[in-house]
């Protein structure tokens, strides 16, 4: 019998990571999660067959690793973006990614593949322009954070290790993630346009994202930046309307842009009120098939709607 292939996962205890780890085990990988707190992680992820480690040092240099999936990062919606928090955003992503890349370089045999998270924020703010992986970027705080994160994931990768930087959009899942914050107002009929509502939101259902990560692990022809978004981004006001329709509630109350900025600060200015119209050109060209290409179907599959 052949040994299961080993994967190291960071951020495995998070919203996306938990769904991913379950799926990786089902696919027959052996999973080790790098976490800040192994005891808490084993409770958050009570799955037989996962190992938890708190430091790369304990892994040594002579293990045989098939790949690494890097999802860790201080959540961007964890409070106002003051200077301390901005340091945490960077350290938790860029320092950790640098550490992973140098650990991979020290291994006797380098892993075959490194899938590292980034975000559609890499593109910066655009109006209606359709953006694929060959598009240019604009400037902004989130853009610089993503650009530096991707550079850390690309530069210095050991020879023979295929690197994919996954530019993730707004992830829709049943427990956690951005949708959780939207559900209560939407259920009360209060979800409406934010600011002008014309900004594009590029989204992806969490099961599709996890299937895409598994696809990137196995698909040796894909390398470099890959958009982790569904093929049909929508304007925020249409997102609110479709969510309202799925919940059987009107999307009535607009949130003026200045109020969002006042309450949420730069998070609103950078993420909620401006967006990008991103399409997953590389994934589609490589033959990846989305189970949820349309927002209505993705939301219906995600939200527990009483019938
Ligand atoms: N969810 C989305 O819609 C979305 C969209 C675009 C990009 N992304 C990116 O995709 C990645 C995964 O997203 P997610 O929603 O699953 O994130 P999440 O639920 O916030 O989980 C991220 C994980 O990162 C680790 N982490 C958190 N703060 C940290 C810190 N200060 N230092 C080191 N590690 C820290 C935690 O693992 P431990 O506690 O086990 O250490 C946590 O479980 C993130 O990097 C995020 O920026 C997510």
CSV table of C-alpha atoms and ligand atoms in Angstrom, one decimal:
chain,number,residue,atom,x,y,z
A,1,UNK,CA,0.0,0.0,0.0
A,2,UNK,CA,1.3,3.5,-0.8
A,3,UNK,CA,1.7,6.0,2.0
A,4,UNK,CA,-0.8,8.9,2.0
A,5,UNK,CA,0.7,12.1,0.7
A,6,UNK,CA,1.5,14.7,3.4
A,7,UNK,CA,0.2,18.3,3.3
A,8,UNK,CA,1.1,21.1,5.7
A,9,UNK,CA,-1.8,23.5,6.2
A,10,UNK,CA,-1.7,26.9,7.9
A,11,UNK,CA,-5.0,28.6,8.9
A,12,UNK,CA,-6.5,25.1,9.0
A,13,UNK,CA,-8.6,26.2,12.0
A,14,UNK,CA,-10.2,29.1,10.1
A,15,UNK,CA,-13.5,29.4,8.2
A,16,UNK,CA,-12.0,28.1,4.9
A,17,UNK,CA,-9.4,25.9,6.5
A,18,UNK,CA,-11.9,23.8,8.4
A,19,UNK,CA,-13.8,22.9,5.2
A,20,UNK,CA,-10.6,22.4,3.4
A,21,UNK,CA,-9.1,20.0,6.0
A,22,UNK,CA,-12.2,17.8,6.0
A,23,UNK,CA,-12.1,17.6,2.3
A,24,UNK,CA,-8.3,16.9,2.1
A,25,UNK,CA,-8.8,14.0,4.6
A,26,UNK,CA,-11.6,12.6,2.4
A,27,UNK,CA,-9.3,12.8,-0.6
A,28,UNK,CA,-6.8,10.6,1.2
A,29,UNK,CA,-4.1,13.2,2.1
A,30,UNK,CA,-2.3,13.1,5.5
A,31,UNK,CA,-2.8,16.6,7.0
A,32,UNK,CA,-0.6,18.5,9.5
A,33,UNK,CA,-2.0,21.8,10.7
A,34,UNK,CA,0.5,24.6,11.7
A,35,UNK,CA,-1.3,26.6,14.4
A,36,UNK,CA,-0.6,29.1,17.2
A,37,UNK,CA,-2.4,26.8,19.7
A,38,UNK,CA,-2.5,23.1,19.1
A,39,UNK,CA,-4.9,22.3,22.0
A,40,UNK,CA,-7.4,24.9,20.8
A,41,UNK,CA,-6.9,23.8,17.2
A,42,UNK,CA,-7.6,20.1,18.0
A,43,UNK,CA,-10.9,21.2,19.6
A,44,UNK,CA,-11.8,23.5,16.7
A,45,UNK,CA,-11.0,20.7,14.2
A,46,UNK,CA,-11.9,17.4,15.9
A,47,UNK,CA,-11.1,15.2,13.0
A,48,UNK,CA,-9.3,11.9,13.4
A,49,UNK,CA,-6.1,11.8,11.4
A,50,UNK,CA,-4.9,15.4,11.7
A,51,UNK,CA,-1.7,16.3,13.4
A,52,UNK,CA,-1.2,19.8,15.0
A,53,UNK,CA,2.1,21.5,15.4
A,54,UNK,CA,2.9,25.0,16.8
A,55,UNK,CA,6.3,25.5,15.1
A,56,UNK,CA,8.0,24.6,11.9
A,57,UNK,CA,11.1,23.6,13.9
A,58,UNK,CA,9.5,20.4,15.2
A,59,UNK,CA,8.9,19.2,11.6
A,60,UNK,CA,12.6,18.7,10.8
A,61,UNK,CA,14.2,18.6,7.4
A,62,UNK,CA,13.9,15.1,6.3
A,63,UNK,CA,10.2,14.6,6.1
A,64,UNK,CA,8.6,14.0,2.7
A,65,UNK,CA,5.9,16.6,2.0
A,66,UNK,CA,3.7,16.7,-1.1
A,67,UNK,CA,2.6,20.2,-0.6
A,68,UNK,CA,1.8,23.2,1.6
A,69,UNK,CA,-1.5,25.2,1.7
A,70,UNK,CA,-1.1,28.6,3.4
A,71,UNK,CA,-4.3,30.2,4.6
A,72,UNK,CA,-3.2,31.9,7.9
A,73,UNK,CA,-3.8,35.6,8.4
A,74,UNK,CA,-5.2,37.9,11.0
A,75,UNK,CA,-8.8,38.6,9.8
A,76,UNK,CA,-9.2,42.0,8.1
A,77,UNK,CA,-12.6,42.5,9.7
A,78,UNK,CA,-11.1,42.2,13.2
A,79,UNK,CA,-11.6,45.8,14.2
A,80,UNK,CA,-10.5,49.2,12.9
A,81,UNK,CA,-7.4,49.3,10.9
A,82,UNK,CA,-5.1,51.2,13.3
A,83,UNK,CA,-1.3,51.0,13.0
A,84,UNK,CA,-1.0,48.0,15.4
A,85,UNK,CA,-3.6,46.0,13.6
A,86,UNK,CA,-1.9,46.8,10.2
A,87,UNK,CA,1.3,45.3,11.7
A,88,UNK,CA,-0.7,42.2,12.7
A,89,UNK,CA,-2.2,41.9,9.2
A,90,UNK,CA,1.3,41.9,7.6
A,91,UNK,CA,3.2,39.8,10.2
A,92,UNK,CA,0.5,37.1,10.2
A,93,UNK,CA,0.7,36.8,6.5
A,94,UNK,CA,4.1,37.9,5.2
A,95,UNK,CA,6.3,36.8,8.0
A,96,UNK,CA,4.6,33.4,8.2
A,97,UNK,CA,4.8,33.0,4.4
A,98,UNK,CA,8.6,33.9,4.5
A,99,UNK,CA,9.1,31.3,7.2
A,100,UNK,CA,7.3,28.7,5.2
A,101,UNK,CA,9.3,29.3,2.1
A,102,UNK,CA,12.6,29.2,4.0
A,103,UNK,CA,11.5,25.9,5.7
A,104,UNK,CA,10.6,24.4,2.3
A,105,UNK,CA,14.1,25.4,1.1
A,106,UNK,CA,15.8,23.6,4.0
A,107,UNK,CA,14.0,20.3,3.4
A,108,UNK,CA,16.0,17.4,1.9
A,109,UNK,CA,13.3,17.1,-0.8
A,110,UNK,CA,11.2,20.2,-1.6
A,111,UNK,CA,7.4,19.9,-1.7
A,112,UNK,CA,5.8,19.6,-5.2
A,113,UNK,CA,3.3,22.4,-4.7
A,114,UNK,CA,2.7,25.5,-2.6
A,115,UNK,CA,-0.8,27.0,-2.7
A,116,UNK,CA,-0.8,30.4,-0.8
A,117,UNK,CA,-3.8,32.6,-0.2
A,118,UNK,CA,-4.0,36.1,-1.5
A,119,UNK,CA,-7.1,38.1,-2.2
A,120,UNK,CA,-8.9,39.9,-5.0
A,121,UNK,CA,-7.8,43.1,-3.2
A,122,UNK,CA,-4.5,42.5,-5.2
A,123,UNK,CA,-6.1,44.3,-8.1
A,124,UNK,CA,-6.9,47.4,-6.1
A,125,UNK,CA,-10.0,49.4,-6.9
A,126,UNK,CA,-11.6,49.4,-10.4
A,127,UNK,CA,-15.0,50.4,-11.7
A,128,UNK,CA,-16.5,48.1,-14.3
A,129,UNK,CA,-13.4,46.7,-15.9
A,130,UNK,CA,-13.3,42.9,-16.1
A,131,UNK,CA,-10.1,41.7,-14.4
A,132,UNK,CA,-8.4,38.4,-15.0
A,133,UNK,CA,-5.0,37.2,-13.8
A,134,UNK,CA,-3.2,39.2,-16.6
A,135,UNK,CA,-4.8,42.5,-15.5
A,136,UNK,CA,-2.8,45.3,-13.9
A,137,UNK,CA,-3.3,46.4,-10.3
A,138,UNK,CA,-4.1,49.8,-8.8
A,139,UNK,CA,-2.7,51.1,-5.6
A,140,UNK,CA,-4.2,51.0,-2.1
A,141,UNK,CA,-3.5,49.5,1.4
A,142,UNK,CA,-5.1,46.1,0.7
A,143,UNK,CA,-3.4,46.0,-2.7
A,144,UNK,CA,0.1,46.5,-1.2
A,145,UNK,CA,-0.6,43.9,1.5
A,146,UNK,CA,-1.7,41.3,-1.1
A,147,UNK,CA,1.2,42.2,-3.5
A,148,UNK,CA,3.8,41.7,-0.7
A,149,UNK,CA,2.1,38.5,0.5
A,150,UNK,CA,2.2,37.1,-3.0
A,151,UNK,CA,5.8,38.1,-3.5
A,152,UNK,CA,6.7,36.3,-0.2
A,153,UNK,CA,5.0,33.2,-1.5
A,154,UNK,CA,6.8,33.4,-4.9
A,155,UNK,CA,10.3,34.6,-4.2
A,156,UNK,CA,12.8,32.0,-3.0
A,157,UNK,CA,10.5,29.0,-3.6
A,158,UNK,CA,12.8,26.0,-3.9
A,159,UNK,CA,13.4,24.6,-7.4
A,160,UNK,CA,10.8,22.1,-8.4
A,161,UNK,CA,8.1,23.5,-6.2
A,162,UNK,CA,5.1,24.8,-8.1
A,163,UNK,CA,3.7,28.0,-6.6
A,164,UNK,CA,0.1,29.1,-6.9
A,165,UNK,CA,-1.1,32.4,-5.4
A,166,UNK,CA,-4.8,32.2,-4.9
A,167,UNK,CA,-6.6,35.6,-5.2
A,168,UNK,CA,-9.7,34.8,-3.1
A,169,UNK,CA,-12.9,36.8,-3.4
A,170,UNK,CA,-15.8,37.0,-0.9
A,171,UNK,CA,-16.2,33.5,0.4
A,172,UNK,CA,-19.8,32.3,1.0
A,173,UNK,CA,-20.1,29.5,3.6
A,174,UNK,CA,-22.7,28.4,6.1
A,175,UNK,CA,-20.6,29.0,9.3
A,176,UNK,CA,-18.5,32.1,9.5
A,177,UNK,CA,-17.0,34.4,6.8
A,178,UNK,CA,-18.4,37.6,5.5
A,179,UNK,CA,-21.9,36.2,4.8
A,180,UNK,CA,-22.5,35.7,8.6
A,181,UNK,CA,-22.3,39.4,9.2
A,182,UNK,CA,-24.7,40.1,6.3
A,183,UNK,CA,-27.4,37.6,7.3
A,184,UNK,CA,-29.0,39.3,10.4
A,185,UNK,CA,-29.7,42.6,8.7
A,186,UNK,CA,-30.8,40.8,5.5
A,187,UNK,CA,-33.2,38.6,7.5
A,188,UNK,CA,-34.7,41.7,9.1
A,189,UNK,CA,-35.3,43.1,5.6
A,190,UNK,CA,-32.6,45.7,6.3
A,191,UNK,CA,-29.9,44.6,3.9
A,192,UNK,CA,-29.6,47.1,1.0
A,193,UNK,CA,-27.1,49.0,-1.1
A,194,UNK,CA,-23.9,50.0,0.6
A,195,UNK,CA,-22.8,53.4,-0.6
A,196,UNK,CA,-23.7,53.6,-4.3
A,197,UNK,CA,-24.2,49.8,-4.4
A,198,UNK,CA,-22.5,49.9,-7.9
A,199,UNK,CA,-19.2,48.4,-6.7
A,200,UNK,CA,-18.5,44.9,-7.9
A,201,UNK,CA,-18.3,42.0,-5.5
A,202,UNK,CA,-16.4,39.0,-6.6
A,203,UNK,CA,-17.6,36.0,-4.6
A,204,UNK,CA,-17.1,32.2,-4.4
A,205,UNK,CA,-19.0,29.5,-2.6
A,206,UNK,CA,-16.7,27.8,0.0
A,207,UNK,CA,-17.1,24.3,-1.4
A,208,UNK,CA,-16.1,25.5,-4.8
A,209,UNK,CA,-13.1,27.3,-3.3
A,210,UNK,CA,-12.0,24.2,-1.5
A,211,UNK,CA,-12.4,22.1,-4.7
A,212,UNK,CA,-10.3,24.7,-6.5
A,213,UNK,CA,-7.6,24.4,-3.9
A,214,UNK,CA,-7.6,20.6,-4.3
A,215,UNK,CA,-7.5,21.2,-8.1
A,216,UNK,CA,-4.5,23.4,-7.8
A,217,UNK,CA,-2.7,20.8,-5.7
A,218,UNK,CA,-3.1,18.2,-8.4
A,219,UNK,CA,-3.1,20.2,-11.7
A,220,UNK,CA,0.5,20.4,-12.6
A,221,UNK,CA,-0.1,22.8,-15.5
A,222,UNK,CA,-1.2,25.7,-13.3
A,223,UNK,CA,1.3,28.0,-11.7
A,224,UNK,CA,1.3,31.7,-10.5
A,225,UNK,CA,-1.7,33.9,-9.7
A,226,UNK,CA,-5.1,32.2,-9.9
A,227,UNK,CA,-8.3,34.0,-9.2
A,228,UNK,CA,-10.4,32.2,-6.5
A,229,UNK,CA,-13.8,33.7,-7.6
A,230,UNK,CA,-16.9,32.4,-9.3
A,231,UNK,CA,-17.3,33.3,-13.0
A,232,UNK,CA,-20.2,35.8,-12.3
A,233,UNK,CA,-19.3,38.7,-10.0
A,234,UNK,CA,-22.2,41.0,-9.2
A,235,UNK,CA,-22.7,44.6,-8.1
A,236,UNK,CA,-23.2,45.0,-4.4
A,237,UNK,CA,-26.8,46.2,-4.8
A,238,UNK,CA,-27.6,43.1,-6.9
A,239,UNK,CA,-25.9,40.9,-4.2
A,240,UNK,CA,-28.2,42.5,-1.6
A,241,UNK,CA,-31.3,42.0,-3.8
A,242,UNK,CA,-30.4,38.3,-4.6
A,243,UNK,CA,-29.7,37.6,-0.9
A,244,UNK,CA,-33.1,39.2,0.0
A,245,UNK,CA,-34.8,37.1,-2.6
A,246,UNK,CA,-33.2,33.9,-1.3
A,247,UNK,CA,-34.3,34.8,2.2
A,248,UNK,CA,-37.7,35.9,1.1
A,249,UNK,CA,-37.1,39.4,2.5
A,250,UNK,CA,-36.9,42.8,0.8
A,251,UNK,CA,-33.5,44.5,0.6
A,252,UNK,CA,-34.7,47.8,1.9
A,253,UNK,CA,-32.3,49.9,3.9
A,254,UNK,CA,-29.4,51.5,2.1
A,255,UNK,CA,-26.2,52.0,4.1
A,256,UNK,CA,-24.8,55.4,3.1
A,257,UNK,CA,-21.1,55.3,2.3
A,258,UNK,CA,-20.2,58.0,4.8
A,259,UNK,CA,-21.9,56.0,7.7
A,260,UNK,CA,-20.0,52.8,6.7
A,261,UNK,CA,-16.8,54.8,6.6
A,262,UNK,CA,-17.5,56.4,10.0
A,263,UNK,CA,-18.4,53.1,11.7
A,264,UNK,CA,-16.0,50.7,10.0
A,265,UNK,CA,-13.2,53.0,8.9
A,266,UNK,CA,-10.7,51.8,6.2
A,267,UNK,CA,-12.3,48.3,6.1
A,268,UNK,CA,-15.4,49.9,4.6
A,269,UNK,CA,-13.4,52.2,2.3
A,270,UNK,CA,-11.1,49.5,1.0
A,271,UNK,CA,-13.3,46.4,1.0
A,272,UNK,CA,-17.1,47.1,1.2
A,273,UNK,CA,-17.6,50.3,-0.7
A,274,UNK,CA,-15.1,49.7,-3.5
A,275,UNK,CA,-14.5,46.4,-5.3
A,276,UNK,CA,-13.2,44.6,-8.3
A,277,UNK,CA,-15.0,42.7,-11.1
A,278,UNK,CA,-12.8,39.6,-11.2
A,279,UNK,CA,-13.2,36.5,-13.3
A,280,UNK,CA,-11.4,33.1,-12.8
A,281,UNK,CA,-9.8,32.9,-16.3
A,282,UNK,CA,-6.9,30.5,-15.3
A,283,UNK,CA,-9.1,28.1,-13.5
A,284,UNK,CA,-11.7,27.9,-16.3
A,285,UNK,CA,-9.0,27.6,-18.9
A,286,UNK,CA,-7.5,24.6,-17.0
A,287,UNK,CA,-10.9,22.9,-17.0
A,288,UNK,CA,-12.1,23.6,-13.5
A,289,UNK,CA,-15.9,23.4,-13.2
A,290,UNK,CA,-17.7,25.5,-10.7
A,291,UNK,CA,-20.7,23.8,-8.9
A,292,UNK,CA,-22.0,27.3,-8.1
A,293,UNK,CA,-21.3,29.7,-10.9
A,294,UNK,CA,-24.5,31.8,-10.1
A,295,UNK,CA,-24.9,33.8,-6.9
A,296,UNK,CA,-28.6,32.7,-6.3
A,297,UNK,CA,-27.7,29.0,-6.4
A,298,UNK,CA,-24.6,29.6,-4.2
A,299,UNK,CA,-26.6,31.4,-1.6
A,300,UNK,CA,-29.4,28.8,-1.6
A,301,UNK,CA,-26.8,26.0,-1.1
A,302,UNK,CA,-25.2,28.0,1.7
A,303,UNK,CA,-28.1,29.4,3.8
A,304,UNK,CA,-30.5,27.4,5.8
A,305,UNK,CA,-33.7,29.0,4.7
A,306,UNK,CA,-36.9,27.9,6.5
A,307,UNK,CA,-39.5,26.6,3.9
B,1,LIG,N1,-13.0,34.5,4.0
B,1,LIG,C1,-12.9,35.3,2.9
B,1,LIG,O1,-13.9,35.7,2.4
B,1,LIG,C2,-11.5,35.6,2.4
B,1,LIG,C3,-11.5,36.4,1.2
B,1,LIG,C4,-10.2,36.7,0.7
B,1,LIG,C5,-9.1,36.3,1.3
B,1,LIG,N2,-9.2,35.5,2.4
B,1,LIG,C6,-7.9,35.0,3.0
B,1,LIG,O2,-7.9,33.6,3.1
B,1,LIG,C7,-7.3,33.2,4.3
B,1,LIG,C8,-8.3,32.3,5.1
B,1,LIG,O3,-9.5,33.0,5.3
B,1,LIG,P1,-10.5,32.6,6.5
B,1,LIG,O4,-11.7,33.4,6.3
B,1,LIG,O5,-10.5,31.1,6.6
B,1,LIG,O6,-9.7,33.2,7.7
B,1,LIG,P2,-10.0,32.9,9.3
B,1,LIG,O7,-11.2,32.2,9.6
B,1,LIG,O8,-9.8,34.3,9.9
B,1,LIG,O9,-8.8,32.0,9.7
B,1,LIG,C9,-7.4,32.3,9.5
B,1,LIG,C10,-6.5,31.5,10.4
B,1,LIG,O10,-5.3,32.2,10.5
B,1,LIG,C11,-4.7,32.1,11.7
B,1,LIG,N3,-4.5,33.4,12.3
B,1,LIG,C12,-5.4,34.3,12.6
B,1,LIG,N4,-4.8,35.4,13.1
B,1,LIG,C13,-3.5,35.2,13.1
B,1,LIG,C14,-2.4,35.9,13.6
B,1,LIG,N5,-2.4,37.1,14.1
B,1,LIG,N6,-1.1,35.3,13.4
B,1,LIG,C15,-1.0,34.0,12.8
B,1,LIG,N7,-2.1,33.3,12.5
B,1,LIG,C16,-3.3,33.9,12.6
B,1,LIG,C17,-5.7,31.3,12.6
B,1,LIG,O11,-5.2,30.0,12.8
B,1,LIG,P3,-4.7,29.5,14.3
B,1,LIG,O12,-5.5,30.2,15.3
B,1,LIG,O13,-4.9,28.0,14.2
B,1,LIG,O14,-3.2,29.9,14.4
B,1,LIG,C18,-7.0,31.3,11.8
B,1,LIG,O15,-7.7,30.1,12.0
B,1,LIG,C19,-7.0,34.4,5.1
B,1,LIG,O16,-5.6,34.7,5.0
B,1,LIG,C20,-7.8,35.5,4.4
B,1,LIG,O17,-7.1,36.8,4.4
B,1,LIG,C21,-10.4,35.1,3.0
